[in-house]
Amino acid sequence: MVLRTNIDAKILIQLLYQMKRIRAVEETIAERYNEWKMRCPTHLCTGQEAVSAGVCAVLRKDDFVVSTHRAHGHYLAKGGDLKRMIAEIYGKAAGCSSGKGGSMHLIDKSVGFMGSTSIVGGTIPVGTGLGFSILLNGTDQISCVFFGDGATEEGVFYESINFAILKKLPVLYICENNLYSVYSPLCVRQPAERSISKMVSSLGIASDSGDGNDATEVYTKVINAVEHIRQGKGPFLLEFATYRWREHCGPNFDNDIGYRTEEEYLCWKKKDPIMLLENEMKNRDVFNPGEVQRVDSLIESEVHEAFSFAESSPFPSQDEAFIQLFKE
Amino acid sequence: MARNLQFGKAINEALFIAMEKEHKIITFGLGVDDPKRIFGTTAGLKEKFGSYRVFDMPVSENAMTGIAIGASLNGIRPVMTHQRLDFFLLTMDQLVNNAAKWHYMFGGKSSVPITIRLILGRGWGQGPQHSQSLQSWFAHIPGLKVVMPATAYDAKGLLLSAIFDDNPVIYLEHRWLHNLEGEVPEGDYRVPIGKANVLKTGNDLTIVSLSYMTIEALHAIEILEKQGVHCELIDLRTVNPIDWETIFKSVGKTGRLIALDTATETLSIAGEIVAKVSMEMFGKLKGAPTRIALPDFPTPTSPSLTDKYYKRAEDIVHTAGKMLGRKLDVQEILDSRKSPHDVPGDWFKGPF
Ligand SMILES: Cc1ncc(C[n+]2csc(CCOP(=O)(O)OP(=O)(O)O)c2C)c(N)n1
């Protein structure tokens, strides 16, 4: 197993870059949502960037990823095309799903991002099936499934894990436990004191859990899990504790509506994954302010460009609604 | 006494009245007691009736439906709520194989008095997995009653009937109706399941409609009347069982039928109405009946793609004109429209 102290400085800057980029994208969406040009439900992952960055830093380009309604971070970290994602949220023809899908339905097959969907639990068996296809095809890829704590309450979660264990599938299950399902806290949905990763380990799947705001912890745990999977030892589930800063769906903050406290939010904000990583880099003396500044301005211009691209791109013509029902 | 009340508030009132009257009624579903309270429809219930009778649930739709069925076999009357119909699709097994069959397959020994509220989405990029109108799926299953209120009055009266019905009832409420106001009497009253409502009388044409499409029909009829076309508007209210008598009587009078639907066209409720009318009263028809429903495609997300996808009052006017062999003007409808096509009104700013 890799020790976090052994992580190459290059990887650290890559993790930082990835998280900052995701943050910038999400916060720009939030800032501009009120222009009412992005006309679709949009679930932001601000605060949860470390899981996306840490997991995808380990995955290869040809590994598969499937995800949920909250997919922006996963899509970007896996290498999905930023311009095409923003264009999709704007409903433009150049969008990654040609305007048919919107924020909740992203795809970029060129980097193994096989699709995100909006029904909770819906892609857990799909990612498992991709894992099965890898086994059948005899390649050494991995299929990674991102989902939330809420999704572990669906029957299909257990059914999929059962099959993955039975067939020793190369599937990496990543549960981002952000404590809430919409406005429902874990305590009204699952018994107190439960650890999702421990619970499923009794089904027979190798599992572990960790701090989802600590990018290097995520990274090292994923390295370990991926090694296990690529050695043919079967599926692995990782549960990461994290927190979404903004409202469940939409651009605002919603600590005032009463389902969670401002204190709780502030406590998690103190564990800002970007800040945590910067501190770690400082402690290890690999923080290079000049380099970080370069990264910041790179991101700023890239995000700016992506939004300009989306805004100036044409809408699909109305007839496009009535094509692609079947593959011809 | 009747006062003006919003559709969503009328639902809330029905729940209060029912739960007050009968302590075996429980209400649950994702977000039932969260701060938003299912677009306000479950507001105040938990405070009044406590967390045993009003509660949130795990994201486990199929199991929770089966649990509702089990509880109902022992006298509990569950009212389940889902913020989108699409989420409820995970429960089709419990619904179709258990709820719908129980009374029949056990020779009438027990029944399943559950009510399932499903909200239909439309607009603002709800897209392929958040906007499906699958009433014909439910209506197709023998053993399920299916209601679709269009007015605030019916929202309350039909929900009360559904809750006190001894059978499984699917109650489909359209998100775009929630903020619509109408006259709603106080207290307990019931709108019978299986009885349509003649909202307008006229001799030229029968429009059979349901749910939100009834509102579009009312807009269309206003414009048609100004151009001398008088339509009879039948709001179906229930899609299983369908009130054929009311439909036949009206088409017998007008000889012309347009059936409206919020769903995709093929195998829709509107299609069933056209079929049955054609079979039963072919000789009375002055022309081919027709239906206005969505194209047989999933709902796209981009506003540029939904513009022509959703059907509106002007489509009804155009179709009426075609049937009557007249050119009818729709400009007034277009001019009166203040908000974009993908929102129910100016007040709606997303994101859900
Ligand atoms: C089957 C189903 N039920 C309910 C919903 C409504 N819904 C949308 S997102 C969400 C939250 C799920 O929580 P979780 O899986 O923890 O993901 P998070 O939003 O926290 O990232 C719910 C319940 C849905 N989309 N699909």
XYZ file of C-alpha atoms and ligand atoms in Angstrom:
706
model
C 0.000 0.000 0.000
C 1.134 3.514 -0.848
C 1.755 5.730 2.146
C 0.336 9.185 1.780
C 3.753 10.653 2.622
C 5.101 8.898 -0.455
C 2.743 10.603 -2.828
C 4.667 12.388 -5.483
C 4.489 16.196 -5.391
C 3.297 16.078 -8.994
C 0.253 14.080 -7.896
C -0.468 16.572 -5.145
C -0.540 19.466 -7.573
C -2.681 17.385 -9.902
C -5.184 16.733 -7.094
C -5.197 20.399 -6.183
C -5.673 21.440 -9.783
C -8.546 18.999 -10.243
C -10.343 20.122 -7.096
C -9.891 23.798 -7.852
C -11.137 23.289 -11.358
C -14.264 21.481 -10.203
C -14.857 24.140 -7.555
C -14.486 26.936 -10.096
C -16.938 25.279 -12.462
C -19.550 24.618 -9.769
C -19.264 28.094 -8.294
C -19.514 29.708 -11.705
C -22.660 27.712 -12.419
C -24.042 28.896 -9.070
C -23.122 32.478 -9.849
C -24.747 32.431 -13.250
C -27.747 30.191 -12.661
C -29.875 33.223 -11.806
C -29.551 34.484 -15.351
C -32.100 31.701 -16.059
C -30.216 30.538 -19.118
C -29.338 27.176 -17.616
C -32.854 25.779 -17.580
C -32.513 22.397 -15.953
C -32.254 21.010 -12.425
C -28.581 21.237 -11.442
C -26.949 19.495 -8.467
C -23.634 21.020 -7.469
C -20.831 19.169 -5.682
C -19.028 22.108 -4.087
C -17.344 20.760 -0.949
C -17.160 17.196 -2.257
C -14.347 17.722 -4.777
C -11.768 15.546 -3.019
C -13.590 12.307 -3.812
C -13.849 13.039 -7.539
C -10.242 14.175 -7.724
C -8.799 11.420 -5.542
C -10.627 8.569 -7.251
C -10.095 9.670 -10.833
C -6.405 10.416 -10.264
C -5.971 6.671 -9.828
C -8.219 5.493 -12.630
C -6.869 5.076 -16.132
C -8.426 6.806 -19.091
C -9.831 3.489 -20.339
C -11.428 2.620 -17.012
C -15.160 3.167 -16.873
C -17.103 5.543 -14.675
C -20.857 5.872 -14.162
C -22.493 8.387 -11.899
C -25.612 10.088 -10.583
C -27.553 13.338 -10.632
C -24.554 14.977 -8.912
C -22.001 14.117 -11.580
C -20.147 17.282 -12.570
C -17.105 16.507 -10.395
C -16.873 12.893 -11.506
C -17.217 13.837 -15.166
C -14.562 16.550 -15.003
C -12.086 14.549 -12.928
C -12.361 11.599 -15.308
C -11.376 13.949 -18.115
C -14.789 14.801 -19.516
C -14.863 17.773 -21.861
C -15.641 20.908 -19.860
C -16.969 22.929 -22.774
C -19.358 20.212 -23.761
C -20.584 19.817 -20.185
C -21.389 23.508 -19.790
C -22.984 23.542 -23.236
C -25.156 20.626 -22.129
C -26.333 22.504 -19.054
C -27.180 25.432 -21.338
C -29.164 23.047 -23.545
C -26.982 23.628 -26.602
C -26.409 21.380 -29.590
C -22.715 21.122 -28.747
C -23.566 19.685 -25.325
C -22.152 16.270 -24.482
C -25.662 14.800 -24.784
C -26.722 17.107 -27.639
C -29.096 18.989 -25.339
C -31.187 15.899 -24.716
C -29.865 15.245 -21.225
C -28.934 18.371 -19.281
C -26.911 18.522 -16.086
C -28.067 15.143 -14.791
C -27.255 13.136 -17.915
C -23.623 13.550 -18.889
C -21.509 11.355 -21.103
C -18.008 11.399 -22.559
C -17.141 7.964 -23.821
C -13.765 9.113 -25.105
C -12.539 9.162 -21.504
C -14.572 6.238 -20.198
C -17.306 8.362 -18.643
C -20.167 6.072 -19.630
C -23.098 8.085 -18.341
C -24.770 9.631 -15.339
C -28.483 9.354 -14.646
C -31.014 10.873 -12.320
C -32.858 7.962 -10.747
C -31.242 7.151 -7.414
C -29.403 3.842 -7.633
C -30.026 3.592 -11.366
C -26.418 3.303 -12.458
C -25.239 0.924 -9.731
C -26.203 -2.193 -11.730
C -25.101 -0.503 -14.954
C -21.594 0.027 -13.603
C -21.683 -3.545 -12.346
C -22.616 -4.702 -15.844
C -19.737 -2.737 -17.301
C -17.561 -4.622 -14.839
C -19.030 -7.889 -16.081
C -18.251 -6.895 -19.679
C -14.634 -6.267 -18.689
C -14.448 -9.779 -17.296
C -16.010 -11.237 -20.438
C -13.703 -9.254 -22.681
C -10.670 -10.230 -20.659
C -9.214 -6.730 -20.338
C -7.687 -5.268 -17.200
C -9.947 -2.260 -16.945
C -11.985 -1.286 -13.908
C -15.544 -0.054 -13.699
C -16.126 2.634 -11.093
C -19.585 3.462 -9.771
C -20.196 6.741 -7.917
C -23.297 7.009 -5.728
C -24.524 8.616 -2.516
C -25.540 7.304 0.876
C -29.187 7.504 -0.196
C -28.604 5.046 -3.016
C -27.484 2.367 -0.573
C -31.095 2.163 0.587
C -32.297 0.893 -2.780
C -32.639 -2.842 -3.269
C -30.680 -2.697 -6.500
C -27.577 -1.710 -4.542
C -27.545 -5.049 -2.664
C -28.531 -7.032 -5.718
C -25.668 -5.528 -7.701
C -23.067 -6.003 -4.971
C -24.180 -9.596 -4.567
C -23.626 -10.290 -8.255
C -20.310 -8.450 -8.291
C -19.029 -10.594 -5.420
C -20.425 -13.771 -6.901
C -18.612 -13.186 -10.197
C -15.593 -11.371 -8.727
C -16.185 -8.393 -10.963
C -13.635 -5.618 -11.387
C -15.912 -2.951 -9.940
C -14.976 -0.106 -7.645
C -17.988 1.170 -5.712
C -17.539 4.678 -4.355
C -20.127 5.812 -1.839
C -19.983 9.544 -1.173
C -21.666 9.802 2.195
C -22.659 13.459 2.521
C -25.175 12.729 5.293
C -28.242 13.851 3.338
C -30.645 12.654 0.715
C -32.234 15.879 -0.490
C -33.260 17.293 2.931
C -33.518 13.940 4.702
C -30.674 13.312 7.140
C -29.238 9.832 7.532
C -30.982 9.402 10.901
C -34.441 9.182 9.304
C -33.212 6.683 6.712
C -30.688 4.377 8.331
C -30.045 3.173 11.864
C -27.647 5.305 13.875
C -24.050 4.052 14.192
C -24.182 2.226 10.902
C -21.100 2.214 8.755
C -22.117 1.501 5.182
C -18.718 0.037 4.345
C -18.803 -2.332 7.340
C -22.365 -3.342 6.606
C -21.585 -4.405 3.047
C -18.366 -6.128 4.017
C -20.505 -8.813 5.635
C -21.935 -9.493 2.188
C -18.411 -10.477 1.284
C -17.098 -7.425 -0.538
C -13.742 -5.944 0.398
C -14.370 -2.486 1.780
C -12.911 0.480 3.558
C -13.900 3.972 4.558
C -12.165 7.289 4.890
C -12.232 11.055 5.078
C -13.745 12.218 1.826
C -12.463 15.746 2.316
C -8.875 14.607 2.436
C -7.786 14.169 -1.170
C -4.588 12.308 -0.343
C -6.440 9.888 1.911
C -8.937 9.256 -0.855
C -6.109 8.810 -3.318
C -4.173 6.306 -1.190
C -7.254 4.275 -0.351
C -8.233 4.118 -3.992
C -4.718 3.037 -4.984
C -5.100 0.153 -2.574
C -8.592 -0.768 -3.779
C -7.667 -0.563 -7.439
C -4.645 -2.770 -6.860
C -6.917 -5.341 -5.227
C -9.322 -5.217 -8.160
C -6.667 -5.359 -10.890
C -5.154 -8.379 -9.211
C -8.433 -10.132 -9.927
C -9.544 -10.276 -6.311
C -13.003 -8.926 -7.048
C -14.973 -5.786 -6.286
C -14.165 -3.175 -3.666
C -16.348 -0.629 -1.911
C -15.051 2.611 -0.471
C -17.197 4.890 1.648
C -16.026 8.488 1.982
C -17.499 10.968 4.431
C -18.008 14.395 2.888
C -20.466 17.281 2.721
C -22.208 19.331 0.071
C -22.014 23.038 0.733
C -24.859 24.299 -1.416
C -28.484 23.252 -1.611
C -29.425 19.805 -2.876
C -30.554 21.108 -6.246
C -29.866 24.618 -7.417
C -27.365 27.417 -6.870
C -28.158 28.665 -3.365
C -27.223 27.943 0.215
C -30.050 26.442 2.238
C -28.848 26.243 5.822
C -31.608 28.648 6.755
C -34.490 26.303 5.905
C -33.935 24.145 8.950
C -32.909 20.666 7.879
C -29.285 21.206 8.861
C -27.608 23.709 11.096
C -25.331 26.562 10.186
C -22.853 25.202 12.767
C -22.710 21.861 11.026
C -22.102 23.583 7.705
C -19.380 25.818 9.157
C -17.738 22.847 10.789
C -17.523 21.091 7.420
C -16.445 24.283 5.710
C -13.446 24.310 8.010
C -12.593 20.981 6.437
C -12.577 22.499 2.961
C -10.806 19.828 0.888
C -8.877 22.409 -1.095
C -7.598 24.124 2.003
C -6.747 20.784 3.609
C -4.612 19.763 0.681
C -2.886 23.134 0.502
C -2.031 22.829 4.187
C -0.699 19.334 3.672
C 1.423 20.579 0.812
C 2.714 23.405 2.972
C 3.565 20.989 5.784
C 5.473 18.847 3.376
C 7.124 21.874 1.882
C 5.916 21.144 -1.613
C 3.555 24.090 -1.857
C 4.738 26.372 -4.614
C 2.768 29.637 -4.594
C 3.900 30.514 -8.087
C 2.755 27.175 -9.442
C -0.598 27.446 -7.654
C -1.115 30.925 -9.042
C -0.405 29.596 -12.513
C -2.975 26.840 -11.953
C -5.543 29.374 -10.725
C -5.252 31.581 -13.765
C -5.276 28.573 -16.077
C -8.521 27.429 -14.541
C -10.046 30.871 -14.626
C -9.476 31.302 -18.319
C -10.563 27.740 -19.097
C -13.830 28.126 -17.222
C -14.457 31.520 -18.722
C -13.876 30.097 -22.168
C -16.206 27.169 -21.536
C -19.062 29.461 -20.512
C -18.477 31.740 -23.492
C -18.479 28.693 -25.732
C -21.746 27.463 -24.217
C -23.403 30.861 -24.409
C -22.406 31.497 -27.988
C -23.180 27.993 -29.256
C -26.428 27.476 -31.136
C -29.405 25.658 -29.699
C -30.307 22.387 -31.403
C -33.080 22.820 -33.958
C -36.481 21.699 -32.729
C -36.453 18.699 -35.048
C -33.538 17.283 -33.100
C -36.041 16.342 -30.394
C -37.381 13.773 -32.800
C -34.268 11.888 -33.831
C -32.106 9.235 -32.177
C -34.947 7.233 -30.670
C -33.257 4.181 -32.106
C -29.827 3.575 -33.486
C -30.236 3.437 -37.245
C -68.365 27.559 2.381
C -66.199 27.713 -0.690
C -63.209 29.985 -0.923
C -60.388 30.298 -3.379
C -57.547 27.965 -2.614
C -54.516 26.742 -4.493
C -54.486 23.178 -5.806
C -51.507 22.282 -3.583
C -53.226 23.742 -0.521
C -56.370 21.801 -1.348
C -54.327 18.597 -1.249
C -52.910 19.631 2.100
C -56.394 20.298 3.418
C -57.657 16.904 2.251
C -54.818 15.199 4.117
C -55.625 17.116 7.297
C -59.303 16.290 7.131
C -58.716 12.613 6.384
C -56.084 12.123 9.084
C -58.194 13.923 11.631
C -61.193 11.790 10.818
C -59.441 8.440 10.822
C -56.438 7.727 13.003
C -55.399 4.707 10.907
C -54.336 6.978 8.067
C -50.589 7.507 7.755
C -48.628 9.654 5.289
C -45.098 8.919 4.268
C -42.603 9.369 1.473
C -39.259 11.023 0.786
C -39.425 14.567 2.089
C -42.918 14.369 3.584
C -41.673 16.155 6.710
C -38.680 17.997 5.265
C -38.627 21.820 5.144
C -40.153 21.939 1.661
C -42.939 19.477 2.533
C -43.523 18.143 -0.990
C -44.132 21.567 -2.535
C -46.074 22.481 0.621
C -48.665 19.741 0.243
C -47.710 17.979 3.495
C -47.171 21.166 5.536
C -48.162 20.978 9.199
C -49.068 17.295 9.139
C -46.223 16.033 11.281
C -46.779 18.770 13.859
C -50.419 17.817 14.096
C -50.342 14.034 13.807
C -46.889 13.109 15.044
C -43.964 11.256 13.577
C -45.557 7.812 13.784
C -48.207 8.817 11.294
C -46.227 11.299 9.186
C -42.689 10.402 8.259
C -39.819 10.495 5.825
C -38.482 7.184 4.544
C -35.346 5.498 3.223
C -34.793 5.800 -0.532
C -36.404 2.364 -0.873
C -39.478 2.827 -3.029
C -40.204 -0.811 -3.806
C -39.904 -2.058 -0.224
C -41.868 0.880 1.146
C -44.724 0.145 -1.245
C -44.780 -3.472 -0.122
C -44.662 -2.301 3.487
C -47.642 -0.041 2.820
C -49.466 -2.986 1.308
C -48.704 -5.158 4.324
C -49.817 -2.487 6.760
C -53.002 -1.934 4.791
C -53.881 -5.627 5.107
C -54.203 -4.986 8.821
C -56.346 -1.882 8.728
C -53.815 0.924 8.164
C -54.547 3.358 5.333
C -51.223 4.550 3.935
C -50.897 7.599 1.716
C -47.522 7.463 -0.025
C -46.019 10.389 -1.895
C -43.354 10.572 -4.576
C -42.035 13.889 -5.861
C -41.824 12.499 -9.362
C -43.721 9.650 -10.922
C -40.431 8.436 -12.399
C -39.049 7.535 -8.949
C -42.060 5.317 -8.349
C -41.152 3.076 -11.274
C -38.888 1.134 -8.928
C -42.031 -0.164 -7.245
C -43.811 -1.602 -10.231
C -43.483 -5.132 -8.872
C -45.182 -4.424 -5.545
C -47.770 -2.265 -7.234
C -48.694 -4.545 -10.103
C -48.094 -8.001 -8.673
C -49.290 -7.383 -5.136
C -51.396 -4.260 -4.671
C -53.414 -4.627 -7.847
C -53.956 -8.377 -7.524
C -54.485 -8.999 -3.828
C -58.238 -8.601 -3.589
C -58.878 -10.674 -6.711
C -56.377 -13.464 -6.229
C -57.447 -14.199 -2.676
C -61.083 -14.407 -3.629
C -62.046 -11.086 -2.107
C -60.781 -12.053 1.361
C -58.831 -8.816 1.825
C -58.111 -5.596 -0.011
C -55.352 -3.007 -0.186
C -56.603 0.482 0.678
C -53.490 2.467 -0.225
C -53.251 5.835 -1.943
C -50.183 6.708 -3.946
C -49.573 10.329 -4.869
C -47.307 10.735 -7.879
C -46.254 14.145 -9.129
C -45.876 14.660 -12.859
C -43.092 16.933 -14.027
C -42.949 19.199 -17.037
C -40.696 21.975 -18.248
C -37.480 23.514 -16.879
C -35.371 20.701 -18.269
C -37.008 17.945 -16.229
C -35.853 15.769 -19.068
C -36.238 12.085 -19.850
C -36.234 10.724 -16.263
C -38.217 13.400 -14.415
C -41.245 14.100 -16.564
C -43.004 10.943 -17.603
C -46.804 10.793 -17.635
C -47.427 7.066 -17.378
C -51.119 7.055 -16.445
C -51.931 4.559 -19.164
C -49.505 2.054 -17.604
C -51.384 2.237 -14.341
C -54.812 2.347 -15.966
C -53.869 -0.723 -17.973
C -53.535 -2.822 -14.826
C -56.844 -4.275 -13.667
C -57.224 -3.691 -9.956
C -55.874 -0.161 -9.792
C -57.961 2.989 -9.703
C -56.279 5.988 -11.289
C -57.321 9.601 -10.788
C -55.932 12.828 -12.286
C -57.433 16.011 -10.865
C -57.229 19.240 -12.866
C -58.935 21.689 -10.504
C -58.346 22.613 -6.873
C -61.875 21.418 -6.100
C -61.154 17.975 -7.508
C -57.684 17.843 -5.970
C -59.270 17.836 -2.542
C -62.431 15.871 -3.275
C -60.666 13.151 -5.240
C -57.905 12.747 -2.684
C -60.474 12.251 0.078
C -62.268 9.681 -2.049
C -58.989 7.937 -2.827
C -57.919 7.752 0.808
C -61.238 6.321 1.957
C -61.518 3.931 -0.982
C -60.872 0.320 -0.010
C -58.667 -0.269 -3.059
C -55.287 0.917 -4.302
C -55.666 4.322 -5.915
C -52.982 6.092 -7.949
C -53.428 9.839 -7.547
C -51.549 11.729 -10.257
C -50.935 15.394 -9.608
C -49.343 17.713 -12.122
C -46.644 20.034 -10.827
C -47.946 22.860 -13.012
C -51.310 22.733 -11.259
C -49.984 23.134 -7.725
C -50.168 26.927 -7.746
C -53.472 27.191 -9.587
C -56.364 28.641 -7.637
C -59.969 27.542 -7.643
C -63.055 27.323 -5.513
C -62.714 24.787 -2.736
C -65.399 24.127 -0.123
C -64.367 23.735 3.488
C -64.788 20.452 5.277
C -65.096 16.930 3.968
C -66.585 16.415 0.526
C -65.914 13.656 -1.969
C -65.561 13.730 -5.715
C -66.607 10.262 -6.814
C -63.954 8.154 -8.513
C -65.132 7.250 -12.002
C -67.217 10.325 -12.676
C -66.117 12.877 -15.270
C -66.941 16.562 -15.049
C -68.498 18.615 -17.836
C -66.650 21.903 -17.423
C -68.131 23.656 -20.475
C -71.099 22.935 -22.639
C -71.225 23.440 -26.385
C -72.555 21.856 -29.551
C -69.691 21.999 -32.049
C -67.027 19.768 -30.610
C -66.261 17.583 -27.602
C -62.892 17.926 -25.931
C -62.062 15.182 -23.445
C -59.167 16.192 -21.281
C -57.277 15.344 -18.122
C -54.949 16.903 -15.587
C -52.950 19.936 -16.748
C -54.211 19.646 -20.343
C -57.604 20.751 -19.070
C -56.100 24.160 -18.328
C -54.733 24.407 -21.867
C -58.163 23.337 -23.120
C -59.837 26.131 -21.154
C -57.514 28.676 -22.785
C -58.240 27.210 -26.189
C -61.989 27.214 -25.633
C -61.958 30.880 -24.685
C -60.333 31.722 -28.007
C -62.584 29.347 -29.924
C -65.704 30.923 -28.454
C -64.641 34.331 -29.682
C -64.494 32.814 -33.156
C -67.922 31.256 -32.852
C -66.871 27.699 -32.040
C -68.545 26.210 -28.986
C -66.865 23.254 -27.382
C -67.987 20.892 -24.711
C -65.159 20.227 -22.284
C -65.141 17.010 -20.315
C -62.525 16.821 -17.635
C -62.025 13.108 -17.141
C -60.894 13.276 -13.486
C -60.546 9.478 -13.408
C -58.695 7.420 -16.012
C -59.568 4.071 -14.458
C -62.460 3.568 -14.499
C -63.372 5.990 -17.319
C -66.803 7.609 -17.306
C -67.865 6.490 -20.787
C -71.462 7.529 -20.346
C -70.571 11.217 -20.054
C -68.236 11.013 -23.051
C -70.746 9.168 -25.244
C -73.507 11.596 -24.366
C -71.399 14.575 -25.343
C -70.025 13.105 -28.568
C -73.584 12.046 -29.389
C -74.472 15.717 -29.285
C -71.448 17.229 -31.050
C -70.336 14.418 -33.378
C -66.743 15.528 -33.010
C -64.047 14.511 -30.541
C -60.589 15.709 -29.569
C -58.985 13.736 -26.738
C -56.120 15.408 -24.880
C -53.364 13.735 -22.930
C -50.226 14.715 -20.996
C -48.534 11.485 -22.107
C -46.961 10.223 -25.311
C -49.506 9.476 -27.984
C -49.279 5.770 -28.760
C -51.300 3.604 -26.348
C -52.340 6.661 -24.387
C -55.584 7.269 -22.486
C -56.469 9.679 -25.308
C -55.957 6.837 -27.775
C -58.278 4.619 -25.757
C -60.968 7.278 -25.788
C -60.697 7.710 -29.541
C -60.845 3.934 -29.992
C -63.861 3.367 -27.820
C -65.812 6.301 -29.244
C -65.052 5.100 -32.764
C -66.264 1.610 -31.914
C -69.361 2.546 -29.990
C -70.699 5.515 -31.881
C -69.222 5.430 -35.359
C -72.567 6.361 -36.900
C -72.862 9.538 -34.868
C -69.466 10.934 -35.837
C -69.274 13.794 -38.322
C -65.573 13.232 -38.859
C -62.642 11.224 -37.594
C -61.986 11.728 -33.883
C -58.484 12.772 -32.979
C -56.072 13.051 -30.075
C -53.490 15.553 -28.988
C -50.682 14.063 -26.955
C -46.906 14.176 -26.824
C -44.739 12.793 -29.619
C -43.578 9.202 -29.085
C -40.168 10.322 -27.864
C -38.571 10.733 -24.460
C -38.705 14.275 -23.105
C -35.590 16.192 -24.113
C -33.970 18.597 -21.664
C -32.951 21.650 -23.692
C -35.638 24.373 -23.794
C -35.108 24.600 -27.532
C -36.154 20.963 -27.836
C -39.208 21.118 -25.558
C -40.686 24.124 -27.331
C -42.471 22.030 -29.938
C -42.568 18.869 -27.829
C -45.166 19.992 -25.297
C -48.685 20.640 -26.515
C -50.530 23.839 -25.743
C -53.779 25.725 -26.346
C -52.780 26.771 -29.881
C -52.398 23.126 -30.870
C -55.958 22.506 -29.706
C -57.272 25.496 -31.669
C -55.421 24.392 -34.815
C -56.822 20.892 -34.516
C -60.360 22.173 -33.918
C -60.033 24.326 -37.031
C -58.914 21.363 -39.086
C -61.841 19.269 -37.891
C -64.334 22.005 -38.604
C -62.754 22.935 -41.935
C -62.126 26.484 -40.789
C -59.085 28.621 -40.344
C -58.949 29.734 -36.732
C -56.764 32.432 -35.260
C -54.340 31.691 -32.444
C -52.565 35.035 -32.309
C -54.413 36.134 -29.199
C -53.157 33.113 -27.251
C -49.602 33.730 -28.355
C -49.843 37.432 -27.517
C -51.242 36.773 -24.060
C -48.403 34.495 -23.069
C -46.209 36.220 -20.529
C -43.769 33.512 -19.532
C -41.491 31.152 -21.479
C -42.922 27.822 -22.595
C -40.972 25.762 -20.060
C -42.332 27.321 -16.855
C -45.858 27.351 -15.439
C -45.653 31.076 -14.703
C -43.348 34.002 -14.070
C -43.067 33.013 -10.442
C -41.193 29.813 -11.330
C -37.415 30.226 -11.308
C -36.278 26.629 -11.099
C -34.381 24.687 -10.186
C -36.908 21.939 -9.567
C -35.523 6.401 -7.239
C -35.443 7.809 -6.852
N -36.029 8.205 -5.707
C -35.964 9.503 -5.343
C -35.320 10.411 -6.120
C -35.228 11.865 -5.686
N -33.855 12.210 -5.338
C -33.065 12.879 -6.187
S -31.534 13.086 -5.581
C -31.917 12.291 -4.159
C -30.896 12.188 -3.060
C -30.184 10.944 -3.020
O -29.219 11.037 -2.024
P -27.797 10.440 -2.222
O -27.889 9.162 -2.975
O -27.163 10.391 -0.888
O -27.060 11.476 -3.180
P -26.688 13.023 -2.944
O -27.792 13.845 -3.503
O -26.503 13.231 -1.490
O -25.439 13.236 -3.733
C -33.223 11.856 -4.179
C -33.863 11.122 -3.090
C -34.741 9.960 -7.307
N -34.093 10.801 -8.134
N -34.810 8.670 -7.645
